[in-house]
Amino acid sequence: VCFLTDGMDCSISFVSHVLGKVCIHGRQKEILSVLVPRLTDLTKSDCIWQRICWRLVECVPDRWMEAVVLGFVQRAPGADVLSRLLGNLVVKNKKAQFVVTQKVLLLQYSHTTAVLQNLLGYLSLDSLRRALLIKVLQELLETWGSSSAVKHSPPEQQQYISKAILICLSHLKEPEIESCRQELLTSMMEGVKCHLDSNLPQIRRLGMIVAESISSKINTDGPVLKFEYEEDDEARELKSLLVQTQPSCVGPSLPDDDRSEKAAAALPLLLESDKKSQTAAPGMPDEESDAELDSDDDLIPYDMSEDKELKTKAPVYIRDCIEVLMGSEDVDKWEATVKALESLIRKNPAATREVSVELAKVLLHLEEKTCIEGFVELRQRAQVAVLTTDPVPVAKYLTSQFYSLNYSLRQRVDILDVLVLAAQELSYPKSHGKTKHSSAQKPCIQVIPESDSPKDWRRVVDERIKSKTRRFATGQRQVELASSPNAFSSVAGHFFFPLIQHFDRPLTTFDLLGEDHFVLGRLVHTLAVLMYLAVNTVAVAAMGKALLEFVWALRFHTDSYVRQGLLSCVSSVLLSVPAERLLEDMTEELLETQSWLGDVVEKDPDGECRRLALQTLLLMENLKKKLEAVPS
Amino acid sequence: MALPPPDPQFVLRGTSAAVHTLHFSCAGQEPDVPILFSGSENGFIHVWNLKTHRVDMGLDGHGRKSVYCVETMGGKDRLLSQGRDQRICLWDLAEGRTSVTDSVFTENVGFCRCSLLKVAQGRWLMAMAAKALEEVQVLELPSKTSVCTLKPEVGAKLGMPMCLKLWQLNCGSQPLLLAGYEDGSVVLWNLSMGKALSQLVCHQEPVMSLDFDSEKAKGISGSSEKVLSIWSLNEQQNLQVYKIHKLVNPGISDITIRPDKKILATAGWDHRIRIFGWKKLKPLAVLDYHTATVHCVSFSDHKNPSERLLAAGSKDHRISIWSIYTQT
């Protein structure tokens, strides 16, 4: 494609038409890959070419405008280039404005960060366009802050919007921030609330990062909002969007800058303290060489072998431990008791069984009195130990407390975690030595517990099968896994059914179906794991039926974390309940569930849910094939 | 084969409260009985007869507030005691009297023990923590006139003075003050000019106690951490760290060097008394008798070396008396 040169008055509209037609037919890449670089070069210094280029795009008919503009935005190597190429198109042409400010940002989310940078940079480069930038920011914030958007839009879209917000913020200048400070503040507050309410850690983190950025922009002096979250590549990438490489923009305090500043500040401090310690410790053992007349030699030392570190001893009896934990003022003893408790419980099962419920009660209410390392884990391991030593009464106690008044969310989630860990321990054969702790031991709220997807369970099941086959293959060399009765089978029902019982009965401080959907999510995941671990137990069929009904009641829950849990529940039912029982007892439920799963695969906004549903459907198919393969 | 550590020679019971301070007065001639003064948390000062091992007198002068320092001023008839009622009392104990002759209102609510130094016949210098947070005041007794007030410079952030020691190289020379502070530093003060001569950061934690050997110009300090710090004073009156000794358990409440400068004793929070040789800080013995933290240790001033005793007072209400290394 060649162009006319030498400032002749020519009409470019024909070329625009051609361009538009080509783009709308989907050939954006080909034509623009040639066009854009040439135009970039030509317009670099030549004003006439710039004007030609602007005329070119302005003349593209409206119905093809979107394709052309989108193509340019995607291909332009930088915001300034885009500005040269498009000029003030967005101001002059309504369609272009719609595409740039609404469609790309709010209705689509497949574009890369570079595209966003281009687009928003382009908006910021001209004073006419800056008004659009502010408008765009306001709309983005409105979307970001709306609770229904947070709940229903896919995480990818939310990330896209967050990125756009951050880039906009980076382009804003002081006077503009001044003028819309109040709005920024209100939308930030609302938005943060919705984001933190979500169950998915990714959404929460997005909310935190954006809120921090907004807060740092509007309060440049004075305390700034600071959240604690895991810094990983995604977070760093998002934060890096806050700064622009162009010197014209207001430079915010880069996280990198902060770090280097802090490092620089730390260095002089280190040097100072080094100097200080030097003055404090000069002339050391020089003196030793001055052998003084040593009349100390005739002082014979006594035996000092008994001189050891003073350690407070933990009590040796479980009942003493309970006393210490309940009311002792002696903090050293309390600490020693907490540390020693788990091993004491495991070594004295008979003594523990006598006081198991009391001990469980004390542990559930145990607060951290002094700062012990790993307190939460110590308490959890002690609770698991009590539960495995005396499963039935303690499980009864814990599940009843789960639905009682006046417990904190942390305690309720603790109960769930402890039940799962104990169930795991009980259901594995004893000769495995230490129970295989999966990575979910951390009771940290951020981490979603257990690899709940059927794929991972598949792996575990496969591993088990593999270990059995290996035994046959290598004969005597492999130590035989001693088989012992599944200790979980007698108590599985006690763990499981009370948890399902009251989920729809709201209490004053605890409403599973209402605000406390976080706990509901954890409960659902717990039930899935318990179901899975109940394989080969007697109660499994009854559990499966009850669980499918439970899932059916909750299947339209708005929270995606809950839905993921429900899908894992279905998979674990399919994996645990023997196929014949499934067919006999639960045919209707299975059919209904199958149709629901199909629905989820197609329509659910959350990617994880869709994946889980798909796997569950595959499981069902496999099951069906297996049953059909068996000659009846 | 090292011998096992000795047992206490005897144990004094009867204070019914934690013992915070001890002071011997055994230098008198016959028929004077060797005496041990002890100050307890219930405000009583007990005068122990070391021959009968019983309390001869009980002095109640601090309104049942804890007594944390007792010193004699030239013999057992004049006693000085410091208590948590913010008073320093001077007692006249001659001929069986038990009266407070004078008192100084310190307005200080800390725990810093005062330090006495005899400068001339009948004249004493006493250093004590003053009302303001970081200040030390030096009074002349018995006139109670203020000699000087030692203020650290602004921004020094030393914290409270924790322990004091007045000393002079020999009779007639300049009295100097060593003060250990809350931030872990020891400062040498010149009293006539009221200025600090040298400051040394010995510890990371507050200096709990210190003692100084003016002949060797060497001192030792203990704190709440696991080290003992030995420092020396050079000719330019500068403090320098000489050695650090690591302990098994953290926390030292009291350190004292025996008058013959051969050994020293430390009172530990780990219920143990440790004996070290002073020359090279060689650990000599660990005396493990008490069942709670030992608050104070004190050596006796017997004229006859073989009768010398070491006393330790502890939170478990007992005072243990030891006879150790008396042959040198």
PDB file of N, CA and C in Angstrom, chain A residues 103-148:
ATOM      1  N   LYS A 103     -16.446   0.068  25.834  1.00  0.00           N
ATOM      2  CA  LYS A 103     -16.435  -1.339  25.426  1.00  0.00           C
ATOM      3  C   LYS A 103     -15.163  -2.046  25.883  1.00  0.00           C
ATOM      4  N   VAL A 104     -14.029  -1.438  25.566  1.00  0.00           N
ATOM      5  CA  VAL A 104     -12.774  -2.135  25.857  1.00  0.00           C
ATOM      6  C   VAL A 104     -12.590  -2.321  27.351  1.00  0.00           C
ATOM      7  N   LEU A 105     -13.007  -1.308  28.098  1.00  0.00           N
ATOM      8  CA  LEU A 105     -12.694  -1.377  29.526  1.00  0.00           C
ATOM      9  C   LEU A 105     -13.714  -2.167  30.303  1.00  0.00           C
ATOM     10  N   LEU A 106     -14.984  -1.956  29.987  1.00  0.00           N
ATOM     11  CA  LEU A 106     -15.982  -2.532  30.869  1.00  0.00           C
ATOM     12  C   LEU A 106     -16.610  -3.800  30.316  1.00  0.00           C
ATOM     13  N   LEU A 107     -16.694  -3.901  29.004  1.00  0.00           N
ATOM     14  CA  LEU A 107     -17.428  -5.034  28.485  1.00  0.00           C
ATOM     15  C   LEU A 107     -16.531  -6.172  28.037  1.00  0.00           C
ATOM     16  N   GLN A 108     -15.279  -5.866  27.772  1.00  0.00           N
ATOM     17  CA  GLN A 108     -14.379  -6.946  27.388  1.00  0.00           C
ATOM     18  C   GLN A 108     -13.299  -7.048  28.440  1.00  0.00           C
ATOM     19  N   TYR A 109     -12.710  -8.186  28.535  1.00  0.00           N
ATOM     20  CA  TYR A 109     -11.584  -8.243  29.469  1.00  0.00           C
ATOM     21  C   TYR A 109     -10.471  -9.159  28.990  1.00  0.00           C
ATOM     22  N   SER A 110     -10.427  -9.311  27.681  1.00  0.00           N
ATOM     23  CA  SER A 110      -9.414 -10.236  27.204  1.00  0.00           C
ATOM     24  C   SER A 110      -8.125  -9.554  26.806  1.00  0.00           C
ATOM     25  N   HIS A 111      -8.071  -8.234  26.918  1.00  0.00           N
ATOM     26  CA  HIS A 111      -6.885  -7.556  26.401  1.00  0.00           C
ATOM     27  C   HIS A 111      -5.752  -7.593  27.397  1.00  0.00           C
ATOM     28  N   THR A 112      -4.551  -7.425  26.860  1.00  0.00           N
ATOM     29  CA  THR A 112      -3.394  -7.490  27.755  1.00  0.00           C
ATOM     30  C   THR A 112      -3.195  -6.171  28.462  1.00  0.00           C
ATOM     31  N   THR A 113      -2.277  -6.221  29.407  1.00  0.00           N
ATOM     32  CA  THR A 113      -1.975  -5.018  30.164  1.00  0.00           C
ATOM     33  C   THR A 113      -1.407  -3.945  29.255  1.00  0.00           C
ATOM     34  N   ALA A 114      -0.631  -4.367  28.280  1.00  0.00           N
ATOM     35  CA  ALA A 114      -0.014  -3.372  27.391  1.00  0.00           C
ATOM     36  C   ALA A 114      -1.084  -2.583  26.656  1.00  0.00           C
ATOM     37  N   VAL A 115      -2.138  -3.289  26.253  1.00  0.00           N
ATOM     38  CA  VAL A 115      -3.231  -2.595  25.556  1.00  0.00           C
ATOM     39  C   VAL A 115      -3.857  -1.554  26.474  1.00  0.00           C
ATOM     40  N   LEU A 116      -4.067  -1.977  27.729  1.00  0.00           N
ATOM     41  CA  LEU A 116      -4.651  -1.041  28.681  1.00  0.00           C
ATOM     42  C   LEU A 116      -3.762   0.186  28.851  1.00  0.00           C
ATOM     43  N   GLN A 117      -2.461  -0.087  28.932  1.00  0.00           N
ATOM     44  CA  GLN A 117      -1.525   1.023  29.099  1.00  0.00           C
ATOM     45  C   GLN A 117      -1.634   1.973  27.930  1.00  0.00           C
ATOM     46  N   ASN A 118      -1.670   1.387  26.744  1.00  0.00           N
ATOM     47  CA  ASN A 118      -1.750   2.229  25.558  1.00  0.00           C
ATOM     48  C   ASN A 118      -2.962   3.107  25.603  1.00  0.00           C
ATOM     49  N   LEU A 119      -4.075   2.456  25.858  1.00  0.00           N
ATOM     50  CA  LEU A 119      -5.350   3.146  25.773  1.00  0.00           C
ATOM     51  C   LEU A 119      -5.430   4.268  26.791  1.00  0.00           C
ATOM     52  N   LEU A 120      -5.118   3.921  28.026  1.00  0.00           N
ATOM     53  CA  LEU A 120      -5.271   4.926  29.060  1.00  0.00           C
ATOM     54  C   LEU A 120      -4.198   5.994  28.959  1.00  0.00           C
ATOM     55  N   GLY A 121      -3.045   5.582  28.519  1.00  0.00           N
ATOM     56  CA  GLY A 121      -2.000   6.577  28.303  1.00  0.00           C
ATOM     57  C   GLY A 121      -2.433   7.555  27.220  1.00  0.00           C
ATOM     58  N   TYR A 122      -3.021   7.005  26.192  1.00  0.00           N
ATOM     59  CA  TYR A 122      -3.492   7.840  25.096  1.00  0.00           C
ATOM     60  C   TYR A 122      -4.504   8.859  25.604  1.00  0.00           C
ATOM     61  N   LEU A 123      -5.396   8.381  26.485  1.00  0.00           N
ATOM     62  CA  LEU A 123      -6.395   9.303  27.004  1.00  0.00           C
ATOM     63  C   LEU A 123      -5.775  10.409  27.827  1.00  0.00           C
ATOM     64  N   SER A 124      -4.659  10.093  28.446  1.00  0.00           N
ATOM     65  CA  SER A 124      -4.114  11.082  29.370  1.00  0.00           C
ATOM     66  C   SER A 124      -3.241  12.108  28.694  1.00  0.00           C
ATOM     67  N   LEU A 125      -2.907  11.855  27.425  1.00  0.00           N
ATOM     68  CA  LEU A 125      -1.861  12.702  26.849  1.00  0.00           C
ATOM     69  C   LEU A 125      -2.357  14.039  26.333  1.00  0.00           C
ATOM     70  N   ASP A 126      -3.626  14.177  26.185  1.00  0.00           N
ATOM     71  CA  ASP A 126      -4.102  15.451  25.653  1.00  0.00           C
ATOM     72  C   ASP A 126      -5.131  16.027  26.590  1.00  0.00           C
ATOM     73  N   SER A 127      -5.100  17.332  26.716  1.00  0.00           N
ATOM     74  CA  SER A 127      -5.985  17.932  27.716  1.00  0.00           C
ATOM     75  C   SER A 127      -7.449  17.719  27.370  1.00  0.00           C
ATOM     76  N   LEU A 128      -7.761  17.681  26.090  1.00  0.00           N
ATOM     77  CA  LEU A 128      -9.150  17.429  25.711  1.00  0.00           C
ATOM     78  C   LEU A 128      -9.579  16.047  26.149  1.00  0.00           C
ATOM     79  N   ARG A 129      -8.642  15.141  26.093  1.00  0.00           N
ATOM     80  CA  ARG A 129      -8.992  13.764  26.365  1.00  0.00           C
ATOM     81  C   ARG A 129      -8.960  13.456  27.858  1.00  0.00           C
ATOM     82  N   ARG A 130      -8.320  14.332  28.619  1.00  0.00           N
ATOM     83  CA  ARG A 130      -8.171  14.008  30.045  1.00  0.00           C
ATOM     84  C   ARG A 130      -9.516  13.956  30.756  1.00  0.00           C
ATOM     85  N   ALA A 131     -10.434  14.795  30.252  1.00  0.00           N
ATOM     86  CA  ALA A 131     -11.764  14.731  30.878  1.00  0.00           C
ATOM     87  C   ALA A 131     -12.339  13.333  30.725  1.00  0.00           C
ATOM     88  N   LEU A 132     -12.067  12.750  29.584  1.00  0.00           N
ATOM     89  CA  LEU A 132     -12.532  11.377  29.378  1.00  0.00           C
ATOM     90  C   LEU A 132     -11.858  10.424  30.349  1.00  0.00           C
ATOM     91  N   LEU A 133     -10.604  10.712  30.601  1.00  0.00           N
ATOM     92  CA  LEU A 133      -9.872   9.836  31.523  1.00  0.00           C
ATOM     93  C   LEU A 133     -10.535   9.822  32.889  1.00  0.00           C
ATOM     94  N   ILE A 134     -10.900  11.017  33.336  1.00  0.00           N
ATOM     95  CA  ILE A 134     -11.538  11.096  34.659  1.00  0.00           C
ATOM     96  C   ILE A 134     -12.866  10.354  34.631  1.00  0.00           C
ATOM     97  N   LYS A 135     -13.590  10.565  33.550  1.00  0.00           N
ATOM     98  CA  LYS A 135     -14.891   9.882  33.461  1.00  0.00           C
ATOM     99  C   LYS A 135     -14.698   8.375  33.481  1.00  0.00           C
ATOM    100  N   VAL A 136     -13.709   7.945  32.745  1.00  0.00           N
ATOM    101  CA  VAL A 136     -13.421   6.504  32.703  1.00  0.00           C
ATOM    102  C   VAL A 136     -13.098   5.978  34.093  1.00  0.00           C
ATOM    103  N   LEU A 137     -12.279   6.742  34.791  1.00  0.00           N
ATOM    104  CA  LEU A 137     -11.902   6.291  36.139  1.00  0.00           C
ATOM    105  C   LEU A 137     -13.121   6.168  37.023  1.00  0.00           C
ATOM    106  N   GLN A 138     -14.003   7.152  36.910  1.00  0.00           N
ATOM    107  CA  GLN A 138     -15.190   7.086  37.765  1.00  0.00           C
ATOM    108  C   GLN A 138     -16.026   5.852  37.459  1.00  0.00           C
ATOM    109  N   GLU A 139     -16.168   5.590  36.165  1.00  0.00           N
ATOM    110  CA  GLU A 139     -16.982   4.420  35.838  1.00  0.00           C
ATOM    111  C   GLU A 139     -16.322   3.127  36.273  1.00  0.00           C
ATOM    112  N   LEU A 140     -15.028   3.074  36.111  1.00  0.00           N
ATOM    113  CA  LEU A 140     -14.311   1.870  36.546  1.00  0.00           C
ATOM    114  C   LEU A 140     -14.485   1.660  38.038  1.00  0.00           C
ATOM    115  N   LEU A 141     -14.375   2.753  38.764  1.00  0.00           N
ATOM    116  CA  LEU A 141     -14.502   2.628  40.217  1.00  0.00           C
ATOM    117  C   LEU A 141     -15.911   2.199  40.597  1.00  0.00           C
ATOM    118  N   GLU A 142     -16.876   2.702  39.836  1.00  0.00           N
ATOM    119  CA  GLU A 142     -18.246   2.314  40.152  1.00  0.00           C
ATOM    120  C   GLU A 142     -18.414   0.816  39.983  1.00  0.00           C
ATOM    121  N   THR A 143     -17.877   0.328  38.879  1.00  0.00           N
ATOM    122  CA  THR A 143     -17.957  -1.121  38.672  1.00  0.00           C
ATOM    123  C   THR A 143     -17.183  -1.880  39.745  1.00  0.00           C
ATOM    124  N   TRP A 144     -16.003  -1.372  40.036  1.00  0.00           N
ATOM    125  CA  TRP A 144     -15.165  -2.061  41.006  1.00  0.00           C
ATOM    126  C   TRP A 144     -15.846  -2.134  42.361  1.00  0.00           C
ATOM    127  N   GLY A 145     -16.576  -1.049  42.651  1.00  0.00           N
ATOM    128  CA  GLY A 145     -17.164  -0.990  43.981  1.00  0.00           C
ATOM    129  C   GLY A 145     -18.520  -1.627  44.108  1.00  0.00           C
ATOM    130  N   SER A 146     -19.098  -2.085  43.008  1.00  0.00           N
ATOM    131  CA  SER A 146     -20.446  -2.612  43.140  1.00  0.00           C
ATOM    132  C   SER A 146     -20.396  -4.059  43.605  1.00  0.00           C
ATOM    133  N   SER A 147     -21.185  -4.343  44.659  1.00  0.00           N
ATOM    134  CA  SER A 147     -21.041  -5.654  45.283  1.00  0.00           C
ATOM    135  C   SER A 147     -21.535  -6.766  44.373  1.00  0.00           C
ATOM    136  N   SER A 148     -22.531  -6.482  43.544  1.00  0.00           N
ATOM    137  CA  SER A 148     -23.005  -7.551  42.667  1.00  0.00           C
ATOM    138  C   SER A 148     -21.957  -7.875  41.627  1.00  0.00           C
TER     139      SER A 148
END
